[in-house]
Coordinates of C-alpha atoms in Angstrom, one line a residue:
X1021 CA 46.3 2.9 -16.5
X1022 CA 49.0 4.4 -18.7
X1023 CA 48.5 3.8 -22.4
X1024 CA 51.7 3.1 -24.6
X1025 CA 51.6 5.6 -27.6
X1026 CA 54.8 5.2 -29.7
X1027 CA 54.0 8.0 -32.1
X1028 CA 53.4 10.4 -29.2
X1029 CA 56.6 9.3 -27.5
X1030 CA 58.7 10.0 -30.6
X1031 CA 56.8 13.3 -31.1
X1032 CA 55.2 12.3 -34.4
X1033 CA 51.8 12.3 -35.9
X1034 CA 50.0 9.0 -36.4
X1035 CA 50.9 7.4 -39.7
X1036 CA 54.4 9.0 -40.1
X1037 CA 56.8 7.5 -42.7
X1038 CA 59.8 5.3 -41.9
X1039 CA 62.2 8.1 -42.7
X1040 CA 60.4 10.5 -40.3
X1041 CA 60.5 7.8 -37.5
X1042 CA 64.3 7.3 -38.0
X1043 CA 64.9 11.1 -37.9
X1044 CA 62.9 11.4 -34.7
X1045 CA 64.7 8.5 -33.1
X1046 CA 68.1 10.0 -33.9
X1047 CA 67.1 13.4 -32.5
X1048 CA 65.9 11.9 -29.2
X1049 CA 68.9 9.6 -28.9
X1050 CA 71.2 12.7 -28.9
X1051 CA 69.1 14.1 -26.0
X1052 CA 68.5 11.0 -23.9
X1053 CA 71.2 8.3 -24.9
X1054 CA 73.4 7.4 -21.9
X1055 CA 76.5 8.3 -23.8
X1056 CA 75.1 11.8 -24.3
X1057 CA 73.1 12.3 -21.1
X1058 CA 74.5 10.8 -17.8
X1059 CA 71.2 11.4 -15.9
X1060 CA 69.8 8.0 -14.7
X1061 CA 66.2 9.2 -15.3
X1062 CA 67.2 10.0 -18.9
X1063 CA 68.7 6.6 -19.3
X1064 CA 65.5 5.0 -17.9
X1065 CA 63.3 7.0 -20.2
X1066 CA 65.4 6.1 -23.2
X1067 CA 65.4 2.4 -22.6
X1068 CA 61.7 2.0 -21.5
X1069 CA 60.1 4.4 -23.9
X1070 CA 62.1 5.8 -26.8
X1071 CA 63.8 2.5 -27.7
X1072 CA 60.5 0.5 -27.4
X1073 CA 58.6 3.1 -29.3
X1074 CA 61.1 2.9 -32.2
X1075 CA 61.1 -0.9 -32.0
X1076 CA 57.3 -1.0 -32.1
X1077 CA 57.2 1.0 -35.3
X1078 CA 60.1 -0.7 -37.1
X1079 CA 60.5 -4.3 -35.9
X1080 CA 57.7 -6.6 -37.4
X1081 CA 57.3 -8.7 -34.3
X1082 CA 57.2 -5.7 -32.0
X1083 CA 54.8 -3.9 -34.3
X1084 CA 52.5 -7.0 -34.3
X1085 CA 52.5 -7.1 -30.5
X1086 CA 51.7 -3.4 -30.4
X1087 CA 48.8 -3.7 -32.8
X1088 CA 47.3 -6.7 -30.8
X1089 CA 48.0 -5.7 -27.2
X1090 CA 49.0 -2.0 -27.3
X1091 CA 52.6 -2.6 -26.3
X1092 CA 55.7 -3.9 -28.2
X1093 CA 56.4 -6.5 -25.4
X1094 CA 53.0 -8.1 -25.7
X1095 CA 50.2 -8.4 -23.2
X1096 CA 50.8 -6.1 -20.1
X1097 CA 49.4 -6.3 -16.6
X1098 CA 48.3 -3.2 -14.6
X1099 CA 48.4 -2.2 -11.0
X1100 CA 45.9 -0.3 -8.9
X1101 CA 46.4 1.3 -5.5
X1102 CA 44.8 3.5 -2.9
X1103 CA 46.3 6.9 -2.1
X1104 CA 47.1 7.2 1.6
X1105 CA 48.6 10.1 3.5
X1106 CA 52.4 10.1 3.7
X1107 CA 52.5 10.0 7.5
X1108 CA 50.5 6.7 7.4
X1109 CA 53.1 5.1 5.1
X1110 CA 55.9 6.1 7.5
X1111 CA 55.8 3.3 10.1
X1112 CA 58.6 4.8 12.2
X1113 CA 57.8 6.2 15.6
X1114 CA 54.2 7.4 16.3
X1115 CA 53.0 6.9 12.7
X1116 CA 53.0 3.1 13.2
X1117 CA 50.4 3.5 16.0
X1118 CA 48.3 5.8 13.9
X1119 CA 48.3 3.3 11.0
X1120 CA 47.3 0.6 13.5
X1121 CA 44.4 2.7 14.8
X1122 CA 43.3 3.5 11.3
X1123 CA 43.2 -0.2 10.3
X1124 CA 41.2 -1.1 13.5
X1125 CA 38.8 1.7 13.0
X1126 CA 38.0 1.0 9.3
X1127 CA 38.2 -2.8 9.4
X1128 CA 36.6 -3.5 12.8
X1129 CA 34.9 -0.5 14.4
X1130 CA 33.1 0.8 11.4
X1131 CA 31.4 -2.5 10.4
X1132 CA 30.5 -3.1 14.0
X1133 CA 28.8 0.3 14.3
X1134 CA 26.9 -0.3 11.1
X1135 CA 25.8 -3.7 12.3
X1136 CA 24.6 -2.3 15.7
X1137 CA 22.6 0.5 14.0
X1138 CA 21.0 -2.0 11.6
X1139 CA 20.1 -4.5 14.3
X1140 CA 18.7 -1.8 16.6
X1141 CA 16.6 -0.4 13.8
X1142 CA 15.4 -3.8 12.6
X1143 CA 14.4 -4.7 16.2
X1144 CA 12.1 -1.7 16.3
X1145 CA 10.3 -2.2 13.0
X1146 CA 8.2 -5.0 11.4
X1147 CA 8.6 -6.1 7.8
X1148 CA 6.0 -3.4 6.8
X1149 CA 8.2 -0.7 8.4
X1150 CA 5.8 -0.2 11.3
X1151 CA 7.2 0.0 14.8
X1152 CA 6.6 -2.9 17.1
X1153 CA 5.5 -0.4 19.8
X1154 CA 2.7 0.7 17.4
X1155 CA 1.4 -2.8 16.9
X1156 CA 1.4 -3.3 20.7
X1157 CA -0.6 -0.1 21.2
X1158 CA -3.1 -1.0 18.4
X1159 CA -3.6 -4.5 19.8
X1160 CA -4.2 -3.2 23.3
X1161 CA -6.6 -0.4 22.4
X1162 CA -8.6 -2.3 19.7
X1163 CA -12.1 -3.2 21.1
X1164 CA -14.8 -5.4 19.6
X1165 CA -17.5 -2.6 19.7
X1166 CA -15.1 0.2 18.5
X1167 CA -17.3 2.6 16.5
X1168 CA -16.1 4.0 13.2
X1169 CA -15.6 7.5 14.6
X1170 CA -13.7 6.1 17.6
X1171 CA -11.2 4.3 15.3
X1172 CA -9.4 7.7 14.9
X1173 CA -8.6 7.7 18.7
X1174 CA -6.8 4.4 18.3
X1175 CA -5.2 5.2 15.0
X1176 CA -3.3 8.3 16.3
X1177 CA -1.7 6.4 19.1
X1178 CA 1.0 5.1 16.7
X1179 CA 4.5 5.4 18.0
X1180 CA 5.6 7.0 14.7
X1181 CA 3.2 9.8 15.3
X1182 CA 4.3 10.2 18.9
X1183 CA 7.9 10.8 17.7
X1184 CA 6.8 13.8 15.6
X1185 CA 8.2 16.8 17.5
X1186 CA 5.7 19.3 19.1
X1187 CA 7.2 22.8 19.0
X1188 CA 6.3 25.8 21.0
X1189 CA 5.6 27.7 17.7
X1190 CA 2.9 25.1 16.8
X1191 CA 0.6 26.3 19.6
X1192 CA -1.1 29.2 17.8
X1193 CA -1.6 27.5 14.4
X1194 CA -3.0 24.5 16.1
X1195 CA -5.4 26.6 18.0
X1196 CA -6.7 28.2 14.8
X1197 CA -6.9 24.7 13.2
X1198 CA -8.9 23.5 16.2
X1199 CA -11.5 26.2 15.7
X1200 CA -11.8 25.3 12.0
X1201 CA -12.3 21.5 12.6
X1202 CA -14.0 21.5 16.0
X1203 CA -17.3 20.2 14.6
X1204 CA -15.5 17.1 13.4
X1205 CA -14.1 16.2 16.8
X1206 CA -17.2 14.6 18.3
X1207 CA -17.3 17.0 21.2
X1208 CA -20.4 17.3 23.3
X1209 CA -21.8 20.7 22.4
X1210 CA -23.8 20.8 25.7
X1211 CA -20.5 20.9 27.7
X1212 CA -18.3 22.4 25.0
X1213 CA -15.9 24.2 27.5
X1214 CA -15.3 21.0 29.5
X1215 CA -14.9 19.0 26.2
X1216 CA -12.4 21.5 24.8
X1217 CA -10.4 21.5 28.0
X1218 CA -10.4 17.7 28.0
X1219 CA -9.2 17.6 24.4
X1220 CA -6.2 19.9 25.1
X1221 CA -5.2 17.9 28.1
X1222 CA -4.3 14.9 25.9
X1223 CA -0.7 14.2 25.1
X1224 CA 0.5 17.0 22.8
X1225 CA 1.5 14.6 20.1
X1226 CA -2.0 13.0 20.0
X1227 CA -3.6 16.5 19.8
X1228 CA -1.3 17.5 17.0
X1229 CA -1.8 14.3 15.0
X1230 CA -5.6 14.3 15.3
X1231 CA -5.8 18.0 14.2
X1232 CA -3.5 17.4 11.2
X1233 CA -5.6 14.4 10.1
X1234 CA -8.8 16.5 10.4
X1235 CA -7.1 19.2 8.3
X1236 CA -6.8 16.6 5.6
X1237 CA -10.4 15.4 5.9
X1238 CA -11.8 19.0 5.9
X1239 CA -9.3 20.7 3.4
X1240 CA -8.3 23.2 6.1
X1241 CA -4.6 23.2 5.4
X1242 CA -4.3 26.9 4.9
X1243 CA -3.9 27.6 8.6
X1244 CA -0.8 25.4 8.8
X1245 CA 2.7 27.0 9.3
X1246 CA 5.6 25.7 7.2
X1247 CA 6.8 23.5 10.0
X1248 CA 3.3 22.0 10.4
X1249 CA 3.1 21.5 6.7
X1250 CA 6.1 19.2 6.9
X1251 CA 4.6 17.4 9.8
X1252 CA 1.3 17.2 7.9
X1253 CA 2.9 15.5 5.0
X1254 CA 4.7 13.1 7.3
X1255 CA 1.4 12.1 8.9
X1256 CA -0.2 11.4 5.6
X1257 CA 2.8 9.5 4.3
X1258 CA 2.6 7.1 7.2
X1259 CA -1.2 6.8 7.2
X1260 CA -1.7 3.9 4.6
X1261 CA 0.6 1.4 6.2
X1262 CA -0.4 2.3 9.7
X1263 CA -4.1 1.8 8.7
X1264 CA -3.2 -1.5 7.1
X1265 CA -1.6 -2.7 10.4
X1266 CA -4.6 -1.4 12.3
X1267 CA -6.9 -3.4 10.0
X1268 CA -4.9 -6.6 10.8
X1269 CA -5.3 -5.9 14.5
X1270 CA -9.0 -5.7 14.0
X1271 CA -9.4 -9.1 12.1
X1272 CA -6.6 -11.0 14.0
X1273 CA -8.2 -14.1 15.7
X1274 CA -9.2 -13.1 19.2
X1275 CA -11.9 -15.7 20.2
X1276 CA -11.4 -19.4 20.9
X1277 CA -13.0 -20.1 17.5
X1278 CA -10.3 -17.9 15.8
X1279 CA -12.7 -15.0 14.9
X1280 CA -11.7 -11.4 14.5
X1281 CA -14.0 -8.3 14.9
X1282 CA -16.1 -6.9 12.1
X1283 CA -17.2 -3.5 13.5
X1284 CA -13.7 -2.0 14.0
X1285 CA -12.5 -3.5 10.7
X1286 CA -15.2 -1.7 8.9
X1287 CA -14.4 1.5 10.8
X1288 CA -10.7 1.3 9.9
X1289 CA -11.5 1.0 6.1
X1290 CA -14.0 3.9 6.4
X1291 CA -11.3 6.0 7.9
X1292 CA -8.8 5.0 5.2
X1293 CA -11.3 5.9 2.5
X1294 CA -11.8 9.3 4.0
X1295 CA -8.1 10.0 4.5
X1296 CA -7.3 9.1 0.9
X1297 CA -10.2 11.0 -0.6
X1298 CA -10.1 13.9 1.9
X1299 CA -13.7 13.6 2.9
X1300 CA -15.0 14.4 6.5
X1301 CA -16.2 11.4 8.5
X1302 CA -19.4 13.4 9.3
X1303 CA -20.3 13.3 5.6
X1304 CA -21.1 9.6 6.0
X1305 CA -24.2 10.5 8.1
X1306 CA -27.5 10.4 6.4
X1307 CA -28.5 14.0 5.7
X1308 CA -30.4 16.1 3.2
X1309 CA -32.3 13.1 1.9
X1310 CA -29.2 11.2 1.1
X1311 CA -29.6 7.9 2.8
X1312 CA -25.9 7.0 2.7
X1313 CA -24.6 10.5 3.3
X1314 CA -22.8 12.7 0.8
X1315 CA -19.3 11.3 1.3
X1316 CA -19.3 9.3 -2.0
X1317 CA -20.2 12.4 -3.9
X1318 CA -17.6 14.6 -2.3
X1319 CA -14.8 12.5 -3.8
X1320 CA -15.8 13.6 -7.3
X1321 CA -14.3 16.8 -8.7
X1322 CA -16.2 20.1 -8.4
X1323 CA -18.7 18.6 -5.9
X1324 CA -19.6 20.4 -2.7
X1325 CA -22.5 20.8 -0.3
X1326 CA -24.2 23.4 -2.6
X1327 CA -24.1 21.0 -5.5
X1328 CA -25.6 18.3 -3.3
X1329 CA -28.5 20.5 -2.3
X1330 CA -29.3 21.0 -6.0
X1331 CA -29.2 17.2 -6.7
X1332 CA -31.4 16.6 -3.7
X1333 CA -34.2 18.5 -5.4
X1334 CA -34.1 15.8 -8.2
X1335 CA -34.9 13.1 -5.6
X1336 CA -31.4 11.6 -5.9
X1337 CA -30.8 9.5 -2.8
X1338 CA -27.7 7.3 -3.4
X1339 CA -24.4 7.5 -5.1
X1340 CA -25.3 4.3 -7.0
X1341 CA -28.2 6.1 -8.7
X1342 CA -25.7 8.6 -10.2
X1343 CA -23.4 5.7 -11.4
X1344 CA -26.3 3.8 -12.9
X1345 CA -27.2 6.8 -15.2
X1346 CA -26.1 6.8 -18.8
X1347 CA -23.3 9.4 -19.7
X1348 CA -25.9 11.5 -21.5
X1349 CA -28.3 11.5 -18.5
X1350 CA -25.4 12.3 -16.1
X1351 CA -24.2 15.2 -18.3
X1352 CA -27.7 16.6 -18.5
X1353 CA -28.1 16.4 -14.7
X1354 CA -24.8 17.9 -13.9
X1355 CA -25.0 20.8 -16.3
X1356 CA -28.7 21.7 -16.1
X1357 CA -29.4 20.9 -12.4
X1358 CA -26.1 21.1 -10.6
X1359 CA -24.9 24.0 -12.7
X1360 CA -21.5 22.6 -13.8
X1361 CA -19.9 23.5 -17.0
X1362 CA -19.5 21.0 -19.8
X1363 CA -15.8 20.7 -19.0
X1364 CA -16.5 20.1 -15.3
X1365 CA -19.1 17.5 -16.1
X1366 CA -16.5 15.7 -18.3
X1367 CA -14.1 15.8 -15.3
X1368 CA -16.8 14.0 -13.2
X1369 CA -17.4 11.5 -16.0
X1370 CA -13.6 10.7 -16.2
X1371 CA -13.4 9.9 -12.5
X1372 CA -16.6 7.8 -12.6
X1373 CA -15.0 5.8 -15.4
X1374 CA -12.0 5.1 -13.1
X1375 CA -14.1 3.8 -10.3
X1376 CA -14.3 0.0 -9.9
X1377 CA -17.5 -2.0 -10.2
X1378 CA -17.2 -5.2 -8.2
X1379 CA -19.0 -8.6 -8.1
X1380 CA -18.4 -11.7 -6.0
X1381 CA -18.9 -15.4 -6.9
X1382 CA -18.7 -17.5 -3.7
X1383 CA -18.4 -21.3 -3.3
X1384 CA -18.4 -22.8 0.1
X1385 CA -17.9 -26.5 0.5
X1386 CA -16.2 -29.4 2.2
X1387 CA -13.8 -30.8 -0.4
X1388 CA -14.7 -34.3 -1.5
X1389 CA -18.0 -34.3 0.4
X1390 CA -21.6 -33.4 -0.5
X1391 CA -22.4 -31.3 2.6
X1392 CA -21.0 -29.6 5.6
X1393 CA -20.9 -31.3 9.0
X1394 CA -19.7 -29.9 12.3
X1395 CA -15.9 -30.0 12.6
X1396 CA -15.3 -30.2 8.8
X1397 CA -12.6 -28.1 7.3
X1398 CA -14.7 -25.9 5.0
X1399 CA -13.0 -24.3 1.9
X1400 CA -14.4 -21.1 0.5
X1401 CA -13.6 -20.1 -3.1
X1402 CA -14.4 -16.6 -4.1
X1403 CA -13.9 -15.0 -7.4
X1404 CA -13.6 -11.2 -7.1
X1405 CA -14.5 -9.6 -10.4
X1406 CA -13.6 -6.0 -11.2
X1407 CA -14.7 -3.9 -14.1
X1408 CA -14.1 -0.2 -15.0
X1409 CA -15.7 1.8 -17.7
X1410 CA -12.3 2.9 -19.0
X1411 CA -11.3 -0.8 -19.4
X1412 CA -8.4 -0.8 -17.0
X1413 CA -7.9 -3.5 -14.3
X1414 CA -5.1 -2.3 -12.0
X1415 CA -5.2 1.5 -11.5
X1416 CA -4.3 4.1 -9.0
X1417 CA -7.3 5.8 -7.3
X1418 CA -8.2 9.4 -8.1
X1419 CA -7.0 11.2 -5.0
X1420 CA -5.8 14.7 -5.8
X1421 CA -5.7 15.7 -2.2
X1422 CA -3.4 12.8 -1.2
X1423 CA 0.1 13.9 -2.1
X1424 CA 1.7 10.4 -2.2
X1425 CA 1.6 7.3 -4.3
X1426 CA -1.2 5.0 -3.2
X1427 CA -2.4 1.8 -4.8
X1428 CA -6.0 0.7 -4.3
X1429 CA -6.4 -2.4 -2.2
X1430 CA -9.5 -4.4 -1.2
X1431 CA -10.3 -6.6 1.8
X1432 CA -12.4 -9.7 1.5
X1433 CA -14.2 -10.5 4.8
X1434 CA -16.4 -13.5 5.6
X1435 CA -18.2 -12.4 8.7
X1436 CA -21.2 -13.0 11.0
X1437 CA -22.6 -9.4 11.4
X1438 CA -25.0 -10.5 14.1
X1439 CA -22.2 -11.6 16.4
X1440 CA -19.6 -9.1 15.1
X1441 CA -17.3 -12.0 14.1
X1442 CA -14.9 -12.1 11.2
X1443 CA -14.4 -15.7 10.2
X1444 CA -12.0 -15.1 7.3
X1445 CA -10.1 -12.1 5.9
X1446 CA -7.8 -11.6 3.0
X1447 CA -6.3 -8.6 1.3
X1448 CA -6.9 -8.4 -2.5
X1449 CA -4.9 -6.4 -5.1
X1450 CA -5.4 -5.9 -8.8
X1451 CA -2.0 -4.3 -9.5
X1452 CA 0.3 -7.4 -9.8
X1453 CA -1.2 -9.7 -12.5
X1454 CA 1.8 -12.0 -12.6
X1455 CA 1.5 -12.8 -8.9
X1456 CA -2.2 -13.3 -9.1
X1457 CA -1.8 -15.7 -12.0
X1458 CA 0.7 -17.8 -10.1
X1459 CA -1.4 -17.9 -7.0
X1460 CA -4.6 -18.8 -8.8
X1461 CA -2.9 -21.5 -10.9
X1462 CA -1.4 -23.1 -7.8
X1463 CA -4.7 -23.0 -5.8
X1464 CA -6.8 -24.5 -8.6
X1465 CA -4.2 -27.2 -9.3
X1466 CA -4.1 -28.2 -5.7
X1467 CA -7.9 -28.2 -5.5
X1468 CA -8.3 -30.3 -8.6
X1469 CA -5.7 -32.8 -7.5
X1470 CA -7.3 -33.1 -4.1
X1471 CA -10.6 -33.8 -5.9
X1472 CA -9.0 -36.7 -7.9
X1473 CA -9.2 -34.9 -11.3
X1474 CA -7.0 -36.2 -14.1
X1475 CA -4.3 -34.2 -15.8
X1476 CA -6.5 -33.0 -18.6
X1477 CA -9.2 -31.7 -16.3
X1478 CA -6.6 -30.0 -14.1
X1479 CA -4.9 -28.3 -17.0
X1480 CA -8.3 -27.1 -18.4
X1481 CA -9.3 -25.7 -15.0
X1482 CA -5.9 -23.9 -14.5
X1483 CA -6.2 -22.4 -18.0
X1484 CA -9.6 -21.1 -17.3
X1485 CA -8.4 -19.6 -14.0
X1486 CA -5.5 -17.8 -15.7
X1487 CA -7.9 -16.3 -18.3
X1488 CA -10.2 -15.1 -15.6
X1489 CA -7.3 -13.4 -13.8
X1490 CA -6.1 -11.7 -17.0
X1491 CA -9.6 -10.4 -17.6
X1492 CA -9.8 -8.7 -14.3
X1493 CA -10.7 -11.3 -11.6
X1494 CA -8.8 -12.4 -8.5
X1495 CA -9.2 -15.7 -6.7
X1496 CA -9.6 -15.7 -2.9
X1497 CA -9.4 -19.0 -1.1
X1498 CA -9.5 -19.8 2.6
X1499 CA -10.3 -22.5 5.0
X1500 CA -12.2 -22.5 8.3
X1501 CA -13.5 -25.2 10.7
X1502 CA -17.2 -25.7 10.6
X1503 CA -18.9 -24.6 13.8
X1504 CA -21.5 -26.6 15.7
X1505 CA -24.8 -27.8 14.2
X1506 CA -27.1 -25.0 13.1
X1507 CA -27.9 -22.4 10.5
X1508 CA -25.6 -19.4 10.1
X1509 CA -26.4 -16.1 8.3
X1510 CA -23.1 -15.0 7.1
X1511 CA -22.0 -12.1 4.8
X1512 CA -19.2 -11.7 2.4
X1513 CA -17.8 -8.2 2.3
X1514 CA -15.5 -6.7 -0.3
X1515 CA -14.3 -3.3 1.0
X1516 CA -12.0 -0.9 -0.7
X1517 CA -9.4 1.2 1.2
X1518 CA -9.3 4.1 -1.3
X1519 CA -12.7 4.7 -2.9
X1520 CA -16.0 5.5 -1.1
X1521 CA -19.2 3.9 -2.3
X1522 CA -17.6 0.9 -4.2
X1523 CA -18.0 -1.7 -1.5
X1524 CA -20.3 -4.7 -1.9
X1525 CA -21.8 -7.3 0.4
X1526 CA -23.3 -10.7 -0.4
X1527 CA -25.4 -12.8 1.9
X1528 CA -24.3 -16.4 2.6
X1529 CA -26.5 -18.9 4.4
X1530 CA -24.5 -21.8 5.9
X1531 CA -26.2 -25.0 7.2
X1532 CA -24.1 -27.2 9.3
X1533 CA -25.3 -30.7 10.1
X1534 CA -24.5 -32.9 13.1
X1535 CA -21.7 -35.3 12.5
X1536 CA -22.9 -38.9 12.0
X1537 CA -21.0 -42.1 12.8
X1538 CA -21.9 -43.8 9.5
X1539 CA -20.5 -40.8 7.6
X1540 CA -23.7 -40.2 5.6
X1541 CA -23.7 -36.7 4.4
X1542 CA -26.4 -34.2 3.8
X1543 CA -27.0 -30.5 4.1
X1544 CA -25.9 -27.6 2.0
X1545 CA -24.5 -24.1 1.9
X1546 CA -26.8 -21.6 0.4
X1547 CA -25.9 -18.1 -0.7
X1548 CA -28.8 -15.7 -0.9
X1549 CA -29.0 -13.2 -3.7
X1550 CA -27.0 -10.1 -3.5
X1551 CA -28.0 -7.4 -1.1
X1552 CA -26.7 -3.8 -1.1
X1553 CA -24.7 -2.3 1.8
X1554 CA -27.2 -0.5 3.9
X1555 CA -27.1 2.3 6.5
X1556 CA -29.4 1.6 9.3
X1557 CA -29.9 1.3 13.0
X1558 CA -27.9 -1.7 14.2
X1559 CA -29.1 -3.9 16.9
X1560 CA -27.8 -3.0 20.4
X1561 CA -24.6 -4.8 21.2
X1562 CA -23.6 -5.7 24.7
X1563 CA -20.1 -6.9 23.9
X1564 CA -18.7 -4.3 26.3
X1565 CA -20.5 -2.0 28.8
X1566 CA -19.6 1.1 26.8
X1567 CA -21.9 3.9 25.6
X1568 CA -21.2 6.5 23.1
X1569 CA -22.9 8.5 20.4
X1570 CA -21.8 7.8 16.9
X1571 CA -22.8 7.8 13.3
X1572 CA -23.8 4.5 11.9
X1573 CA -21.4 2.8 9.5
X1574 CA -22.7 2.3 6.0
X1575 CA -22.3 -1.5 6.6
X1576 CA -24.7 -1.7 9.5
X1577 CA -27.7 -3.9 9.0
X1578 CA -31.4 -3.7 9.6
X1579 CA -33.4 -6.5 11.1
X1580 CA -34.8 -7.0 7.6
X1581 CA -31.4 -8.2 6.3
X1582 CA -31.5 -11.1 8.7
X1583 CA -34.8 -12.5 7.5
X1584 CA -34.8 -15.1 4.7
X1585 CA -35.7 -13.6 1.3
X1586 CA -37.5 -16.4 -0.5
X1587 CA -37.6 -14.5 -3.7
X1588 CA -33.8 -14.1 -3.9
X1589 CA -32.8 -17.5 -2.5
X1590 CA -31.3 -19.9 -5.0
X1591 CA -31.1 -23.6 -4.9
X1592 CA -27.6 -25.1 -4.6
X1593 CA -26.2 -28.5 -5.2
X1594 CA -23.2 -30.1 -3.4
X1595 CA -22.7 -27.2 -1.1
X1596 CA -21.8 -24.7 -3.9
X1597 CA -23.3 -21.3 -4.3
X1598 CA -22.8 -18.6 -6.8
X1599 CA -24.1 -15.0 -6.7
X1600 CA -23.1 -11.5 -7.4
X1601 CA -23.1 -8.5 -5.1
X1602 CA -24.4 -5.0 -5.9
X1603 CA -23.0 -1.7 -5.2
X1604 CA -23.9 -0.1 -1.9
X1605 CA -27.5 1.1 -1.6
X1606 CA -28.0 2.5 1.8
X1607 CA -31.3 3.2 3.4
X1608 CA -30.6 5.7 6.2
X1609 CA -28.5 6.1 9.2
X1610 CA -28.3 8.4 12.1
X1611 CA -26.9 8.7 15.6
X1612 CA -27.7 5.9 18.0
X1613 CA -26.4 4.9 21.4
X1614 CA -24.8 1.6 21.9

């Protein structure tokens, strides 16, 4: 856009006097006036610029137009164009064909290519940017009795990992890495040669991915070459969303009753916790007097196996015992017994302040009725409450060994541990408060309206729910169809995908009555008092004829958990139950054959 500057055209400084303007005009007239200069360009310049510049500075109307619109003739339009090569503008001969081809290429072929690329890519991926081929593999290989250590074998079969190139130069570094992480690969030591040969006969991409994940779990990344370092970061970057999809494949309804599988779901979240915190899966085994293993401790800064041996002498058995101490007691234990410095003990204290403490308040009922009968649509309301010592609600987990942004998420599961069934599952996040407020308000409003509450009661309930969400709670609601008549010992799990040792479980006893013609109602849903997550020897499952040695998940249950606890049982009216869960308090685990 060319700006009209009359002073510059006349060769004057801004603010020149009238006499100076006239002198400049006379001087330029001698040079450009048609009577003095026959050049057409000079005539054009004189008429369009010199005369208008003089007019803009001397004529009142022209000067007013110039001051308002920047030109003595008033408001001016402007033109814009695109610079094209000269041969395209020459439409004679072959240039006309070139111009036609250029128009076809830019206006037709280019958008078509972009559309084809977009559609081909979108057809390969889900909304969570996971390949459809990966979901198919996960669905096929997911089994109801899949042990926690076997989840890794399914996880690495993602199509995204299969596309990571395997180079010839990767052979030697992977061999060195294999020797460093061999103890974590669940190889039969009695037939170690055959087991090693079997391991290397797998698809090269599977071998590479599994070794790179084990490098993360065991902190053995120093043996990786620069190329493997890039592949290692790619594997870790993809891990959270692949594990989330694997979790969905575990809890997706499989049976005629619409139930998912509990055991593999727990295994997926255990693997996720270990990947984020860089803790070996073997650290979950009960060892050295620690009934739940040393995995929760290893996520703390400066902790290692030597520190754990020192703490074992003080008869410490669970991670919760360390969390339950006062800061002064912890500092004394860490400095005097564990041998940490005051600064290192403060680092541990800072991380413990970041860890969430969780409780559950569960209500299970048939809306508008007093009890639960077979075939009823049962609604479960669960308030998930989170507290941190540092006062935060939504926060990122402390994961110094995981090099990417990772938000902590939780999974609520209503399950029957005896039958390995997941009745209801839902992902819970504390990061987005606005979305949680909207969801809780809508759910409470619909519930109150369905119960026939008036506007004032509904408004009060919604206000209370909003306050609870802002104070660090999330509402989980779901529906399921009541099964046949009988008593059901269910459990409510809240499992984190980032922290180890923060998960909780609450027992829920559900009594379902036979449906009556007259519609008389009775029965109740009773939730027992909170019980800790326990390591133990699970009952033998015969879901599939499959045998393997495996460490027990920290969520496996003893027979004692299935017996009524009359001391903890609370009375409940109208099918409602409220209770709180405790942090995990495991009692021992080991290898067993299923």
